[in-house]
Coordinates of C-alpha atoms in Angstrom, one line a residue:
X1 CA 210.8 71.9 104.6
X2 CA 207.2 70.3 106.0
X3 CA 204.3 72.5 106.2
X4 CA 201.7 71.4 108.4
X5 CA 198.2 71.4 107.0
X6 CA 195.4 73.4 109.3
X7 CA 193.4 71.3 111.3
X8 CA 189.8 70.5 109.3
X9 CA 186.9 71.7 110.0
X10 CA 184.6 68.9 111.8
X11 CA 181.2 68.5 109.4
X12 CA 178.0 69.7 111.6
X13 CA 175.7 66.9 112.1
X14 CA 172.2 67.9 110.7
X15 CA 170.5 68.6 114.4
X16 CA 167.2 67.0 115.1
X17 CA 164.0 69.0 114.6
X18 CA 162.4 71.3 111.8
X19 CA 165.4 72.0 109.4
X20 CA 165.2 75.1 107.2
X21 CA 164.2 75.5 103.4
X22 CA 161.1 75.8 101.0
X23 CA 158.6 73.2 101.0
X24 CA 160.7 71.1 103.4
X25 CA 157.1 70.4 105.9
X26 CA 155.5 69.6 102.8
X27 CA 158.1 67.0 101.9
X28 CA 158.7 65.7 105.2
X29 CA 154.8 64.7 105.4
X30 CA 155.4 63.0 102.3
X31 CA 158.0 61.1 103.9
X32 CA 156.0 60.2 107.2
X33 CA 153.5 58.9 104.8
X34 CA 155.6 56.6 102.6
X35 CA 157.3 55.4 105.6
X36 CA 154.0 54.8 107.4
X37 CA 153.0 53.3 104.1
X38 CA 155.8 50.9 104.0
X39 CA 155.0 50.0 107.9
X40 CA 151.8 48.4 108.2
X41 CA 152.1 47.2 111.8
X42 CA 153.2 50.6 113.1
X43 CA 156.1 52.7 114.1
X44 CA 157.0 53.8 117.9
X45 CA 157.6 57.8 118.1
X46 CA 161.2 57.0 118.7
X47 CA 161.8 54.7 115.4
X48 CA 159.8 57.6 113.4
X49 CA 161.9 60.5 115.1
X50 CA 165.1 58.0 113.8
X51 CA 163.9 57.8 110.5
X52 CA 162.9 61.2 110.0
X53 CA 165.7 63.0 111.6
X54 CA 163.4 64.9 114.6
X55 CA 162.6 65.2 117.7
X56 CA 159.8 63.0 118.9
X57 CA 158.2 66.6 119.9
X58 CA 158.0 67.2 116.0
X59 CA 157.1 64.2 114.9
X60 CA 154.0 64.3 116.9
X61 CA 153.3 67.6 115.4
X62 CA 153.8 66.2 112.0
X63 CA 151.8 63.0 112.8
X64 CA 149.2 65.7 113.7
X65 CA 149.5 67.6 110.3
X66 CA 149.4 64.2 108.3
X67 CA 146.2 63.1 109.7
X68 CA 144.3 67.0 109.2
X69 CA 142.7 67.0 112.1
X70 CA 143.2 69.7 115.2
X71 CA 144.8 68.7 118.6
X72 CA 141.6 68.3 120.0
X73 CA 140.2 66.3 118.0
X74 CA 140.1 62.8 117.3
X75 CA 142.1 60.9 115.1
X76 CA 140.6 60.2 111.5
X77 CA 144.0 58.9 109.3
X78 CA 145.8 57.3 111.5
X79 CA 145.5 55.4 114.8
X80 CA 148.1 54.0 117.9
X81 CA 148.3 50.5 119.2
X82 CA 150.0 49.2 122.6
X83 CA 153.1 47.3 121.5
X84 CA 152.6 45.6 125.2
X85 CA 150.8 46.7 128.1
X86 CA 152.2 49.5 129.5
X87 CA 155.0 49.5 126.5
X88 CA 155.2 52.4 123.8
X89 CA 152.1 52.8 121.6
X90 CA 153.2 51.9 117.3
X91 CA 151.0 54.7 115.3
X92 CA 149.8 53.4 111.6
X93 CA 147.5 54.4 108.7
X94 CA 144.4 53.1 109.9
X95 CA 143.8 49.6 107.6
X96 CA 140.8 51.3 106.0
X97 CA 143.0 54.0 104.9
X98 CA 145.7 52.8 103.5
X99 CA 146.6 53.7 100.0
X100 CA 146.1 50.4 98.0
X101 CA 149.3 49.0 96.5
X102 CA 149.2 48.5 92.8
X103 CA 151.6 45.2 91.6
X104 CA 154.1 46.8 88.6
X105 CA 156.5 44.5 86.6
X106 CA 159.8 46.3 85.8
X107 CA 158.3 46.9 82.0
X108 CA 155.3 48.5 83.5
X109 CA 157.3 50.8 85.8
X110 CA 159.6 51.9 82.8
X111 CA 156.6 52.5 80.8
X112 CA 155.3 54.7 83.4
X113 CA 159.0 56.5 83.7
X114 CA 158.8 57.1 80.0
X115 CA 156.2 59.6 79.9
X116 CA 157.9 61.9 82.9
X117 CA 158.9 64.3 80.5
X118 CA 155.2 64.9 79.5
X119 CA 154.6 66.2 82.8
X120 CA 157.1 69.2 82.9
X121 CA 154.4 71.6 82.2
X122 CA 153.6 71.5 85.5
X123 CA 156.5 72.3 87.1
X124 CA 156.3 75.0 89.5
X125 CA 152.8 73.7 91.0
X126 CA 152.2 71.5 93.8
X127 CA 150.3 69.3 91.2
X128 CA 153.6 68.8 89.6
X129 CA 155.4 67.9 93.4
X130 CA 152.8 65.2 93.8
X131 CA 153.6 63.4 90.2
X132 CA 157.3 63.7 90.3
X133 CA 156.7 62.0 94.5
X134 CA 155.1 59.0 92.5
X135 CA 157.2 58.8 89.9
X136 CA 160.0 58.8 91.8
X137 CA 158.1 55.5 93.9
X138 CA 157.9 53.7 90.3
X139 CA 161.7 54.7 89.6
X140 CA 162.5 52.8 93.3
X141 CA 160.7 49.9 91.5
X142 CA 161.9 49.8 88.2
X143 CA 165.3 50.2 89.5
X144 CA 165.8 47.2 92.2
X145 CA 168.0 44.1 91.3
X146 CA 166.3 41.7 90.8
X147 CA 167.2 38.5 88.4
X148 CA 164.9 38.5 85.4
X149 CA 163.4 34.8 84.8
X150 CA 161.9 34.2 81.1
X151 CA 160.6 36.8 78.4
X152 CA 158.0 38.7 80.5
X153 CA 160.2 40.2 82.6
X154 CA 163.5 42.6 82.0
X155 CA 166.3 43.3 84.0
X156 CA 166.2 47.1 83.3
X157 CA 169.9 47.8 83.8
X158 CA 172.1 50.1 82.6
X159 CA 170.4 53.2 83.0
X160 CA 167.1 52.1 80.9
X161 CA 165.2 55.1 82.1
X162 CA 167.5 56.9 80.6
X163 CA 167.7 54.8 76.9
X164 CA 163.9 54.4 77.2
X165 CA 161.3 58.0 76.7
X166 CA 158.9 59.7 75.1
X167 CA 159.7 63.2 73.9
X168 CA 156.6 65.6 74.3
X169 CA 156.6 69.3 72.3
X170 CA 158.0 71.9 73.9
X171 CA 156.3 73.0 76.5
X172 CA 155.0 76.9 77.9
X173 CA 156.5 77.5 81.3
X174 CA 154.3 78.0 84.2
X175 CA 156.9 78.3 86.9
X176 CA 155.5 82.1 87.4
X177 CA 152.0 80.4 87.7
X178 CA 152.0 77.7 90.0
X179 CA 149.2 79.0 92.3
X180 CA 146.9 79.3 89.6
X181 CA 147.8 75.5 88.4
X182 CA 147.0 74.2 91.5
X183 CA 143.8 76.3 91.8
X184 CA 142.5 75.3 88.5
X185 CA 143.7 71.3 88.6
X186 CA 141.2 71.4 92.3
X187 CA 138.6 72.7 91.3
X188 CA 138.3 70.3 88.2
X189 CA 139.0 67.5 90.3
X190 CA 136.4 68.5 93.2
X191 CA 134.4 70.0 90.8
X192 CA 134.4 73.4 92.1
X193 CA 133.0 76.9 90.5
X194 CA 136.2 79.2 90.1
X195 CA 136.4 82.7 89.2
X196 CA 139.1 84.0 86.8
X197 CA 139.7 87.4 84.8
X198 CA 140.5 87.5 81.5
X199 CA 144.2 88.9 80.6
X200 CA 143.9 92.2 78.6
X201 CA 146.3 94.1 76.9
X202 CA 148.5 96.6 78.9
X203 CA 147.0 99.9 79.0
X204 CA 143.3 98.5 79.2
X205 CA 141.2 98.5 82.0
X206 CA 141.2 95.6 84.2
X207 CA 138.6 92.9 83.5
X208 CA 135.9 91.6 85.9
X209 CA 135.9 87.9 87.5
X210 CA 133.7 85.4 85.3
X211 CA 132.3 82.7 86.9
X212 CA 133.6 79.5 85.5
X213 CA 132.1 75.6 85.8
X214 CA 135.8 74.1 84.7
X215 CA 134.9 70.4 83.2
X216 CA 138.4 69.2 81.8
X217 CA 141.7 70.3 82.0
X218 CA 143.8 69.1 79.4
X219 CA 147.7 69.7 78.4
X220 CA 147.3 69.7 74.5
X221 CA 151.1 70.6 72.6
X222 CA 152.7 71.8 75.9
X223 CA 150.1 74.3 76.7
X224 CA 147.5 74.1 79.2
X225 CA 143.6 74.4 78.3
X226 CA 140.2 74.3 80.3
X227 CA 137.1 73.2 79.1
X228 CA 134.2 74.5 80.6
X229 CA 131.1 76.7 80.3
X230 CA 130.5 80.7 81.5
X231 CA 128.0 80.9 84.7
X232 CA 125.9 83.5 83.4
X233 CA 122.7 85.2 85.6
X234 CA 123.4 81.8 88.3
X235 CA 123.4 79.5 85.6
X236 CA 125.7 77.6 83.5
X237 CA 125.9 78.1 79.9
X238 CA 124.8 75.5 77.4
X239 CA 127.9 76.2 74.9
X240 CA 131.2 74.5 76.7
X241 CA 134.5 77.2 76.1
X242 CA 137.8 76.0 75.3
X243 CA 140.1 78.3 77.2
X244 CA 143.8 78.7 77.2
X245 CA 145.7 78.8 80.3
X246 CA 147.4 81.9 79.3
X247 CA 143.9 83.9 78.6
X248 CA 142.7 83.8 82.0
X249 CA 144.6 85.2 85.2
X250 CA 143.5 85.7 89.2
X251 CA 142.3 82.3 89.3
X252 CA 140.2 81.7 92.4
X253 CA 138.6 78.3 93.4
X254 CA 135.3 78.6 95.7
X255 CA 135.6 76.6 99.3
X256 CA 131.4 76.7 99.0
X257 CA 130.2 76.4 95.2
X258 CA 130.0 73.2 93.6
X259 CA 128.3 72.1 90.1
X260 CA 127.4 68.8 88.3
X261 CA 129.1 67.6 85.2
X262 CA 126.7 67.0 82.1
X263 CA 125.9 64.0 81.4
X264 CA 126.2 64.6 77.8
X265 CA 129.9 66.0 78.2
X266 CA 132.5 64.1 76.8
X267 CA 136.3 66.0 76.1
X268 CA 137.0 63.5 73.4
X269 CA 134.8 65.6 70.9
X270 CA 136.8 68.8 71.6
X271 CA 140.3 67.2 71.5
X272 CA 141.6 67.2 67.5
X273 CA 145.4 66.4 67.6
X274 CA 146.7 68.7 65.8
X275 CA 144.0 70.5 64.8
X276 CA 143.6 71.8 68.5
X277 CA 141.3 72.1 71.3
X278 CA 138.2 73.6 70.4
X279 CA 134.5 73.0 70.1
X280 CA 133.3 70.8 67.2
X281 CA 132.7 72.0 64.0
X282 CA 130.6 71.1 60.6
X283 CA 133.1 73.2 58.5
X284 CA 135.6 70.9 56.7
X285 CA 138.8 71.7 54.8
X286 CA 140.7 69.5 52.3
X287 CA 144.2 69.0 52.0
X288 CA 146.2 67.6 48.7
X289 CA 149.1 65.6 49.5
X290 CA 151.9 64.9 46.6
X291 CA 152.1 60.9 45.7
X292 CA 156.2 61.2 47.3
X293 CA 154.6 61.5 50.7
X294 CA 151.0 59.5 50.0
X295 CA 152.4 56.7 52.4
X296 CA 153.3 58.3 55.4
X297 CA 149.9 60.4 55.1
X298 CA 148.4 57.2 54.6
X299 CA 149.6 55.5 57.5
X300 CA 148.2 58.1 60.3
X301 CA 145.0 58.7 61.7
X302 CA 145.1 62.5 61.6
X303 CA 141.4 62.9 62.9
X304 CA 139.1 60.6 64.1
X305 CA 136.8 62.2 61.2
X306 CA 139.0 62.3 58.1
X307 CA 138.2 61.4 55.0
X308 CA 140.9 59.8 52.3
X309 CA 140.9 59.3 49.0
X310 CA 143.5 58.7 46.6
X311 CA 143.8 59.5 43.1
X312 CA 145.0 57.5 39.7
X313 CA 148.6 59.3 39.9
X314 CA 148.7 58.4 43.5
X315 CA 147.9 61.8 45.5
X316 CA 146.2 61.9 48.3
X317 CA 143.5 64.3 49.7
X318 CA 142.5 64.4 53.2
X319 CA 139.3 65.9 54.3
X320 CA 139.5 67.3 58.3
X321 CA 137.5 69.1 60.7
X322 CA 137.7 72.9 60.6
X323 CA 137.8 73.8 64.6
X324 CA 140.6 76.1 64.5
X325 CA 141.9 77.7 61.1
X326 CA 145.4 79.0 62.9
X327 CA 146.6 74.6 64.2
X328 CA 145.3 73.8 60.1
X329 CA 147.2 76.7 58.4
X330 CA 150.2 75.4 61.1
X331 CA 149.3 71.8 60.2
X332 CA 149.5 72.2 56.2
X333 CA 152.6 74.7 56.9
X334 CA 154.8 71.7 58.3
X335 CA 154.3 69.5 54.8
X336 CA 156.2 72.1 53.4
X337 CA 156.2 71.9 49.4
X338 CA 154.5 68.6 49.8
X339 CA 150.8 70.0 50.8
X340 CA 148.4 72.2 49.5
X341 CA 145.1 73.9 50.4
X342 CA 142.1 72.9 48.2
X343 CA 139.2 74.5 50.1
X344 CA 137.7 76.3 51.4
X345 CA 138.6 79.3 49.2
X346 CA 138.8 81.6 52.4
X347 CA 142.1 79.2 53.7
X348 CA 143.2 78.5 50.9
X349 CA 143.8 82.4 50.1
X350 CA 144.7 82.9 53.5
X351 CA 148.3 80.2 53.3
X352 CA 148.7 81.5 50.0
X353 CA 149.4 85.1 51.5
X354 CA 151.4 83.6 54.2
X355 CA 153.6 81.7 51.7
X356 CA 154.0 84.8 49.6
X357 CA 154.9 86.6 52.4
X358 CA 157.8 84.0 53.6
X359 CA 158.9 83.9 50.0
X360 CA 159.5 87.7 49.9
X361 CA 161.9 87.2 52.7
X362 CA 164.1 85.1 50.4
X363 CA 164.3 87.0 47.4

């Protein structure tokens, strides 16, 4: 016996105009812009409203909203031309405006795509919307046929983005935090003062705003830091802090306040590897390394500062910088068996405990 099957529901056609969703008018702009990008002579309103799915109504809105200025107004971004006298006017980025295009061979573009993962410690900010938007660009790139001709050039098939990577450490997650990304990444881009308050423990009263002249941000082990110096009675302290993300919360950029970067300021000489991100210091600490391993400590450049010098049985002792005593305690940790403290005494009782400790867990 035959069964008839119930008629199927027809699919809706997505309907012209402002669809709904997060974050779908900030993507949509992106969209008028690449596709403005990619159109140097101009698009009518009816070949934008095709492209972009909307009405010409919204895309005059939206052309509106990508150039930043108010109806009234003149234009600044962007600019019309007659097609033909009398015919519809083509709107473009003005010529003076236009983003300029950077020339990437398929390598370069992979190269690029490699490092995507380093960039996950943004997630949850707009900051992190506006890499993942290029990226994607140099993915588009990378992955367009093409026939390679001689050695400079690859083909870059079979998934290579996916075969080709660099693997960060694990990173913190600011998804909870995005605001305060974005508010921190401008004002050390524009140079802004911001305001923050430092986190205190539950149960303690809550903390004033500090003033803050933010020099450098920088994403050091999957956590974010700021590098700048404490505004104190209108003026900006001589001794540049190293500030954690995490340590600082109700971060507020100023639309008014602006400072100068020292001259003399250069992040390089607060970045250590793995020794952290801190101010510079005199004290040093020295490290023993067992001849099995003497190689492998030989072949890195653990700090642009170190000192090495090996002995007749073939063990090595590193001498480092001494900015943070928690990332070298961590650092010798991770050589397990292999490493030892030799001073200062203070460090070297300190990973003694610590190893005594984690032994007594064993027993």
């Amino acid at each position: 016996m035959s069964t008839i099957a119930p008629p199927r529901a027809k699919a809706r056609a997505p309907k012209p105009g402002r669809p709904a969703g997060r974050f779908t008018q900030h993507r949509r702009l992106d969209h008028l812009r690449e596709v403005l990008e990619r159109e140097p002579r101009g698009l009518t309103l009816d070949e934008l409203a095709a492209t972009l799915k909307l009405t010409q109504r919204s895309v005059r809105r939206y052309l509106r909203e990508l150039d930043g200025t108010k109806p009234e107004e003149k234009f600044e971004l962007l600019e019309f031309v007659e097609t033909r006298k009398g015919g519809p006017l083509r709107w473009r980025i003005k010529p003076g405006e236009r983003g300029r295009a950077v020339s990437l061979r398929r390598a370069q573009a992979y190269a690029v795509l490699a490092t995507r993962r380093d960039f996950e410690v943004l997630r949850g900010s707009a900051l992190y919307e506006e890499v993942d938007l290029a990226l994607a660009q140099i993915a588009t790139i990378a992955q367009t046929p093409f026939r390679a001709s001689g050695k400079a050039e690859i083909s870059g098939e079979q998934n290579l983005e996916d075969r080709f990577l660099f693997v960060p450490p694990p990173a913190r997650s600011y998804g909870a935090r995005g605001e305060d990304l974005d508010e921190l990444f401008r004002a050390v881009a524009d140079l802004r003062v911001l305001r923050y308050r430092p986190r205190v423990r539950s149960g303690e009263p809550r903390a004033d705003r500090i003033p803050f002249h933010p020099y450098a941000m920088v994403v050091h082990q999957g956590t974010i830091h700021v590098l700048g110096a404490r505004v104190i009675g209108g003026k900006a302290s001589a001794e540049v802090d190293a500030l954690s993300l995490d340590s600082m919360t109700d971060i507020r950029t100023s639309e008014t306040e602006h400072f100068e970067l020292p001259k003399t300021f250069d992040v390089s000489h607060f970045v250590h590897g793995d020794f952290g991100v801190a101010r510079p210091a005199r004290a040093r600490f020295i490290v023993e390394f067992e001849a099995r391993i003497a190689d492998e400590v030989k072949a890195k450049r653990l700090h642009p500062q170190q000192r090495i010098a090996t002995a007749p049985d073939g063990r090595v002792r590193v001498s480092l910088p001494l900015v943070d005593p928690r990332a070298a305690i961590a650092f010798v940790l991770s050589w397990g068996d292999a490493a030892r403290v030799v001073e200062p005494p203070e460090l070297v009782s300190e990973v003694g405990q610590i190893l005594a400790r984690a032994a007594s867990r064993y027993s």
